[in-house]
mmCIF file of C-alpha atoms in Angstrom:
data_model
loop_
_atom_site.group_PDB
_atom_site.id
_atom_site.type_symbol
_atom_site.label_atom_id
_atom_site.label_comp_id
_atom_site.label_asym_id
_atom_site.label_seq_id
_atom_site.Cartn_x
_atom_site.Cartn_y
_atom_site.Cartn_z
ATOM 1 C CA UNK A 812 29.157 22.503 72.056
ATOM 2 C CA UNK A 813 26.100 25.271 70.335
ATOM 3 C CA UNK A 814 28.659 26.420 67.792
ATOM 4 C CA UNK A 815 29.368 22.075 67.176
ATOM 5 C CA UNK A 816 26.415 21.148 66.516
ATOM 6 C CA UNK A 817 25.516 24.225 64.980
ATOM 7 C CA UNK A 818 28.340 23.363 62.009
ATOM 8 C CA UNK A 819 27.308 19.817 61.574
ATOM 9 C CA UNK A 820 23.050 21.179 61.005
ATOM 10 C CA UNK A 821 25.165 23.216 58.580
ATOM 11 C CA UNK A 822 27.733 20.527 57.096
ATOM 12 C CA UNK A 823 24.447 18.341 56.973
ATOM 13 C CA UNK A 824 21.882 20.324 54.976
ATOM 14 C CA UNK A 825 25.251 21.905 52.868
ATOM 15 C CA UNK A 826 25.844 17.539 51.700
ATOM 16 C CA UNK A 827 21.056 17.025 51.380
ATOM 17 C CA UNK A 828 20.953 19.914 48.992
ATOM 18 C CA UNK A 829 23.978 18.369 46.807
ATOM 19 C CA UNK A 830 22.518 15.368 46.915
ATOM 20 C CA UNK A 831 19.275 16.818 46.806
ATOM 21 C CA UNK A 832 20.524 18.570 43.441
ATOM 22 C CA UNK A 833 22.597 15.869 41.793
ATOM 23 C CA UNK A 834 19.330 13.799 41.627
ATOM 24 C CA UNK A 835 17.669 16.511 40.657
ATOM 25 C CA UNK A 836 20.819 16.286 37.576
ATOM 26 C CA UNK A 837 20.149 12.498 37.109
ATOM 27 C CA UNK A 838 16.465 12.556 37.362
ATOM 28 C CA UNK A 839 16.327 15.767 34.501
ATOM 29 C CA UNK A 840 19.331 13.037 32.542
ATOM 30 C CA UNK A 841 16.571 10.388 32.086
ATOM 31 C CA UNK A 842 13.486 13.216 31.189
ATOM 32 C CA UNK A 843 15.333 14.492 28.914
ATOM 33 C CA UNK A 844 16.724 10.978 26.884
ATOM 34 C CA UNK A 845 13.862 9.684 27.067
ATOM 35 C CA UNK A 846 12.111 12.489 25.494
ATOM 36 C CA UNK A 847 14.241 12.174 22.626
ATOM 37 C CA UNK A 848 14.603 8.796 21.845
ATOM 38 C CA UNK A 849 10.817 8.379 21.898
ATOM 39 C CA UNK A 850 10.898 11.473 18.921
ATOM 40 C CA UNK A 851 13.228 10.039 17.131
ATOM 41 C CA UNK A 852 11.251 6.285 17.149
ATOM 42 C CA UNK A 853 8.324 8.960 16.501
ATOM 43 C CA UNK A 854 10.229 10.431 13.519
ATOM 44 C CA UNK A 855 11.336 7.422 12.391
ATOM 45 C CA UNK A 856 7.956 5.515 12.555
ATOM 46 C CA UNK A 857 5.457 7.824 11.743
ATOM 47 C CA UNK A 858 5.459 7.974 7.858
ATOM 48 C CA UNK A 859 5.183 4.764 7.515
ATOM 49 C CA UNK A 860 1.556 3.950 9.555
ATOM 50 C CA UNK A 861 0.491 7.804 8.717
ATOM 51 C CA UNK A 862 -1.751 8.301 6.347
ATOM 52 C CA UNK A 863 0.578 10.260 3.509
ATOM 53 C CA UNK A 864 -1.474 13.479 2.141
ATOM 54 C CA UNK A 865 -5.055 11.503 -0.448
ATOM 55 C CA UNK A 866 -8.431 13.114 -0.805
ATOM 56 C CA UNK A 867 -9.388 9.588 0.622
ATOM 57 C CA UNK A 868 -7.562 8.707 3.715
ATOM 58 C CA UNK A 869 -5.172 5.343 2.248
ATOM 59 C CA UNK A 870 -4.121 4.660 5.327
ATOM 60 C CA UNK A 871 -1.255 2.078 5.803
ATOM 61 C CA UNK A 872 -1.537 -1.553 6.958
ATOM 62 C CA UNK A 873 0.545 -4.114 5.782
ATOM 63 C CA UNK A 874 -0.646 -6.859 3.494
ATOM 64 C CA UNK A 875 -1.025 -10.118 5.913
ATOM 65 C CA UNK A 876 0.665 -13.274 4.526
ATOM 66 C CA UNK A 877 -2.566 -14.450 3.691
ATOM 67 C CA UNK A 878 -3.433 -11.421 1.464
ATOM 68 C CA UNK A 879 -0.596 -11.958 -0.348
ATOM 69 C CA UNK A 880 -1.347 -15.379 -1.202
ATOM 70 C CA UNK A 881 -4.903 -15.246 -1.554
ATOM 71 C CA UNK A 882 -3.508 -11.848 -4.349
ATOM 72 C CA UNK A 883 -1.754 -14.012 -5.998
ATOM 73 C CA UNK A 884 -4.202 -16.825 -6.180
ATOM 74 C CA UNK A 885 -6.238 -14.529 -8.394
ATOM 75 C CA UNK A 886 -3.117 -13.887 -10.391
ATOM 76 C CA UNK A 887 -2.649 -17.392 -11.809
ATOM 77 C CA UNK A 888 -2.773 -18.222 -15.724
ATOM 78 C CA UNK A 889 -2.845 -14.342 -16.319
ATOM 79 C CA UNK A 890 -0.055 -12.487 -17.940
ATOM 80 C CA UNK A 891 0.888 -8.364 -18.996
ATOM 81 C CA UNK A 892 2.088 -5.589 -16.638
ATOM 82 C CA UNK A 893 -0.121 -5.187 -12.521
ATOM 83 C CA UNK A 894 0.378 -2.707 -10.865
ATOM 84 C CA UNK A 895 -0.499 -1.629 -7.342
ATOM 85 C CA UNK A 896 -3.076 1.209 -5.822
ATOM 86 C CA UNK A 897 -1.956 2.135 -2.449
ATOM 87 C CA UNK A 898 1.660 -0.385 -2.778
ATOM 88 C CA UNK A 899 2.567 0.770 0.480
ATOM 89 C CA UNK A 900 5.672 -1.335 1.435
ATOM 90 C CA UNK A 901 6.425 -3.083 -1.710
ATOM 91 C CA UNK A 902 5.784 -6.039 -0.950
ATOM 92 C CA UNK A 903 2.312 -7.284 -2.758
ATOM 93 C CA UNK A 904 4.343 -5.126 -6.301
ATOM 94 C CA UNK A 905 6.877 -7.508 -5.145
ATOM 95 C CA UNK A 906 5.666 -11.298 -5.121
ATOM 96 C CA UNK A 907 3.824 -10.536 -8.213
ATOM 97 C CA UNK A 908 8.004 -9.904 -10.058
ATOM 98 C CA UNK A 909 8.759 -13.342 -8.616
ATOM 99 C CA UNK A 910 5.486 -14.762 -10.506
ATOM 100 C CA UNK A 911 7.294 -13.194 -13.324
ATOM 101 C CA UNK A 912 5.636 -10.494 -13.543
ATOM 102 C CA UNK A 913 6.013 -6.843 -14.292
ATOM 103 C CA UNK A 914 5.086 -5.581 -11.402
ATOM 104 C CA UNK A 915 4.589 -1.362 -10.317
ATOM 105 C CA UNK A 916 3.382 0.188 -7.258
ATOM 106 C CA UNK A 917 1.810 3.245 -7.119
ATOM 107 C CA UNK A 918 2.286 5.068 -3.408
ATOM 108 C CA UNK A 919 1.979 8.805 -1.610
ATOM 109 C CA UNK A 920 4.135 7.846 -0.053
ATOM 110 C CA UNK A 921 8.200 9.481 -0.356
ATOM 111 C CA UNK A 922 9.096 7.135 2.808
ATOM 112 C CA UNK A 923 7.327 4.298 1.748
ATOM 113 C CA UNK A 924 8.283 4.213 -1.867
ATOM 114 C CA UNK A 925 11.857 4.229 -1.062
ATOM 115 C CA UNK A 926 11.731 1.414 1.218
ATOM 116 C CA UNK A 927 9.274 -0.721 -1.439
ATOM 117 C CA UNK A 928 12.786 0.267 -3.479
ATOM 118 C CA UNK A 929 15.326 -0.868 -0.937
ATOM 119 C CA UNK A 930 12.899 -4.033 -0.743
ATOM 120 C CA UNK A 931 13.007 -4.879 -4.706
ATOM 121 C CA UNK A 932 16.890 -4.187 -4.644
ATOM 122 C CA UNK A 933 16.819 -6.258 -1.738
ATOM 123 C CA UNK A 934 15.227 -9.309 -3.190
ATOM 124 C CA UNK A 935 16.342 -8.857 -6.180
ATOM 125 C CA UNK A 936 13.335 -8.060 -8.252
ATOM 126 C CA UNK A 937 14.182 -4.508 -9.029
ATOM 127 C CA UNK A 938 14.444 -5.296 -12.673
ATOM 128 C CA UNK A 939 10.647 -5.834 -13.644
ATOM 129 C CA UNK A 940 9.658 -4.046 -10.012
ATOM 130 C CA UNK A 941 9.279 0.063 -10.619
ATOM 131 C CA UNK A 942 7.758 2.609 -7.133
ATOM 132 C CA UNK A 943 6.571 5.819 -8.824
ATOM 133 C CA UNK A 944 4.880 8.931 -5.693
ATOM 134 C CA UNK A 945 2.408 9.501 -6.812
ATOM 135 C CA UNK A 946 -2.167 10.231 -6.355
ATOM 136 C CA UNK A 947 -3.689 7.379 -7.995
ATOM 137 C CA UNK A 948 -5.867 9.716 -8.852
ATOM 138 C CA UNK A 949 -3.431 12.091 -11.008
ATOM 139 C CA UNK A 950 -2.763 8.421 -13.192
ATOM 140 C CA UNK A 951 -4.266 6.675 -15.822
ATOM 141 C CA UNK A 952 -4.088 2.760 -15.706
ATOM 142 C CA UNK A 953 -4.932 2.383 -19.322
ATOM 143 C CA UNK A 954 -2.563 0.513 -19.778
ATOM 144 C CA UNK A 955 -2.566 -2.392 -16.980
ATOM 145 C CA UNK A 956 -4.270 -5.972 -17.281
ATOM 146 C CA UNK A 957 -3.798 -7.077 -13.624
ATOM 147 C CA UNK A 958 -5.090 -3.797 -10.853
ATOM 148 C CA UNK A 959 -4.627 -4.931 -6.970
ATOM 149 C CA UNK A 960 -6.541 -2.388 -4.922
ATOM 150 C CA UNK A 961 -6.399 -2.305 -1.065
ATOM 151 C CA UNK A 962 -8.324 0.425 -0.280
ATOM 152 C CA UNK A 963 -10.953 1.744 2.481
ATOM 153 C CA UNK A 964 -14.696 2.260 1.847
ATOM 154 C CA UNK A 965 -14.992 5.417 0.408
ATOM 155 C CA UNK A 966 -12.996 5.849 -2.131
ATOM 156 C CA UNK A 967 -13.689 2.437 -3.271
ATOM 157 C CA UNK A 968 -17.146 3.500 -6.002
ATOM 158 C CA UNK A 969 -15.215 6.860 -7.719
ATOM 159 C CA UNK A 970 -12.618 4.621 -7.851
ATOM 160 C CA UNK A 971 -14.544 1.284 -9.588
ATOM 161 C CA UNK A 972 -15.895 4.439 -12.432
ATOM 162 C CA UNK A 973 -12.228 5.822 -13.016
ATOM 163 C CA UNK A 974 -11.385 1.840 -13.658
ATOM 164 C CA UNK A 975 -14.034 1.471 -15.642
ATOM 165 C CA UNK A 976 -14.054 4.091 -18.450
ATOM 166 C CA UNK A 977 -9.866 3.509 -18.027
ATOM 167 C CA UNK A 978 -9.625 -0.201 -18.591
ATOM 168 C CA UNK A 979 -9.276 -2.906 -21.370
ATOM 169 C CA UNK A 980 -11.820 -5.505 -21.448
ATOM 170 C CA UNK A 981 -9.280 -8.364 -20.390
ATOM 171 C CA UNK A 982 -8.337 -6.583 -17.656
ATOM 172 C CA UNK A 983 -8.933 -8.529 -14.098
ATOM 173 C CA UNK A 984 -9.290 -6.163 -10.511
ATOM 174 C CA UNK A 985 -8.144 -7.826 -7.740
ATOM 175 C CA UNK A 986 -9.762 -5.650 -4.585
ATOM 176 C CA UNK A 987 -9.045 -6.931 -0.741
ATOM 177 C CA UNK A 988 -9.848 -6.016 2.172
ATOM 178 C CA UNK A 989 -13.156 -4.693 0.985
ATOM 179 C CA UNK A 990 -15.207 -4.745 -2.228
ATOM 180 C CA UNK A 991 -16.699 -2.359 -4.641
ATOM 181 C CA UNK A 992 -19.636 -1.692 -4.021
ATOM 182 C CA UNK A 993 -21.462 -2.361 -7.422
ATOM 183 C CA UNK A 994 -19.343 -5.086 -9.993
ATOM 184 C CA UNK A 995 -19.849 -8.918 -8.553
ATOM 185 C CA UNK A 996 -17.170 -10.622 -8.407
ATOM 186 C CA UNK A 997 -16.213 -13.229 -10.324
ATOM 187 C CA UNK A 998 -14.205 -14.573 -8.108
ATOM 188 C CA UNK A 999 -13.704 -14.911 -3.822
ATOM 189 C CA UNK A 1000 -11.151 -16.364 -2.109
ATOM 190 C CA UNK A 1001 -10.162 -16.379 1.731
ATOM 191 C CA UNK A 1002 -11.280 -15.127 5.021
ATOM 192 C CA UNK A 1003 -12.718 -12.137 7.473
ATOM 193 C CA UNK A 1004 -9.219 -8.732 6.460
ATOM 194 C CA UNK A 1005 -7.942 -11.132 4.315
ATOM 195 C CA UNK A 1006 -10.517 -11.378 1.749
ATOM 196 C CA UNK A 1007 -9.320 -10.944 -2.026
ATOM 197 C CA UNK A 1008 -12.712 -10.490 -3.939
ATOM 198 C CA UNK A 1009 -11.303 -10.528 -8.604
ATOM 199 C CA UNK A 1010 -13.297 -8.483 -10.932
ATOM 200 C CA UNK A 1011 -13.030 -9.720 -14.829
ATOM 201 C CA UNK A 1012 -14.394 -6.119 -16.658
ATOM 202 C CA UNK A 1013 -15.281 -7.606 -19.990
ATOM 203 C CA UNK A 1014 -18.456 -8.509 -16.912
ATOM 204 C CA UNK A 1015 -18.416 -4.866 -16.407
ATOM 205 C CA UNK A 1016 -18.344 -3.330 -19.815
ATOM 206 C CA UNK A 1017 -19.608 -3.706 -23.593
ATOM 207 C CA UNK A 1018 -16.404 -5.027 -25.028
ATOM 208 C CA UNK A 1019 -17.038 -5.161 -29.113
ATOM 209 C CA UNK A 1020 -16.132 -8.183 -31.091
ATOM 210 C CA UNK A 1021 -15.224 -7.761 -34.358
ATOM 211 C CA UNK A 1022 -16.264 -10.269 -36.411
ATOM 212 C CA UNK A 1023 -14.986 -11.566 -39.918
ATOM 213 C CA UNK A 1024 -17.592 -9.941 -42.592
ATOM 214 C CA UNK A 1025 -19.357 -12.525 -45.094
ATOM 215 C CA UNK A 1026 -18.948 -11.090 -48.795
ATOM 216 C CA UNK A 1027 -21.632 -12.389 -50.876
ATOM 217 C CA UNK A 1028 -20.823 -14.747 -53.367
ATOM 218 C CA UNK A 1029 -21.927 -13.090 -56.934
ATOM 219 C CA UNK A 1030 -23.373 -16.123 -58.981
ATOM 220 C CA UNK A 1031 -22.190 -16.851 -62.643
#
């Protein structure tokens, strides 16, 4: 009986060991699978939510539907080329293109630029849109008449100076989320984070107008 009891005990211990090993292996598989999923998700999402390398940190925050409508309102009765500085996933550029603008977006994050191009193709406006991977501080915006900016407070003073030096007098600058520090907006619409400010550059820079030269008549 003692030998039989010892054998039963040994068999029971081996079964417990096998069961514990099985449960341990299963736990490792679940942990590994979950970890792999999280890594894949992080790799897919990070390029869209992490700011690209910029002189000033400009994180990607998608424009709301209200912001887009407020921007379009500020573009009513306007014409000429449009640029979105820090275009993100391209929704402002695409919305402007649907209204007939030749629209361009500058964005430093390549993932967002590629995604913007895809969205423009999907929405059928790729012929009226262009997206460039570029640092806004290295681009001249001199040939644009309509400028949309989604900025942060730290960049607005320097950007204000840059645009005032580069743009023509007939340009309109539309700021979203944060206004420019020195300019006084000509138009404002929206509330809270959806507020949009429009500035007509002719009010902030000396714009010379050519007058007709009058030649004195000679007396006969």
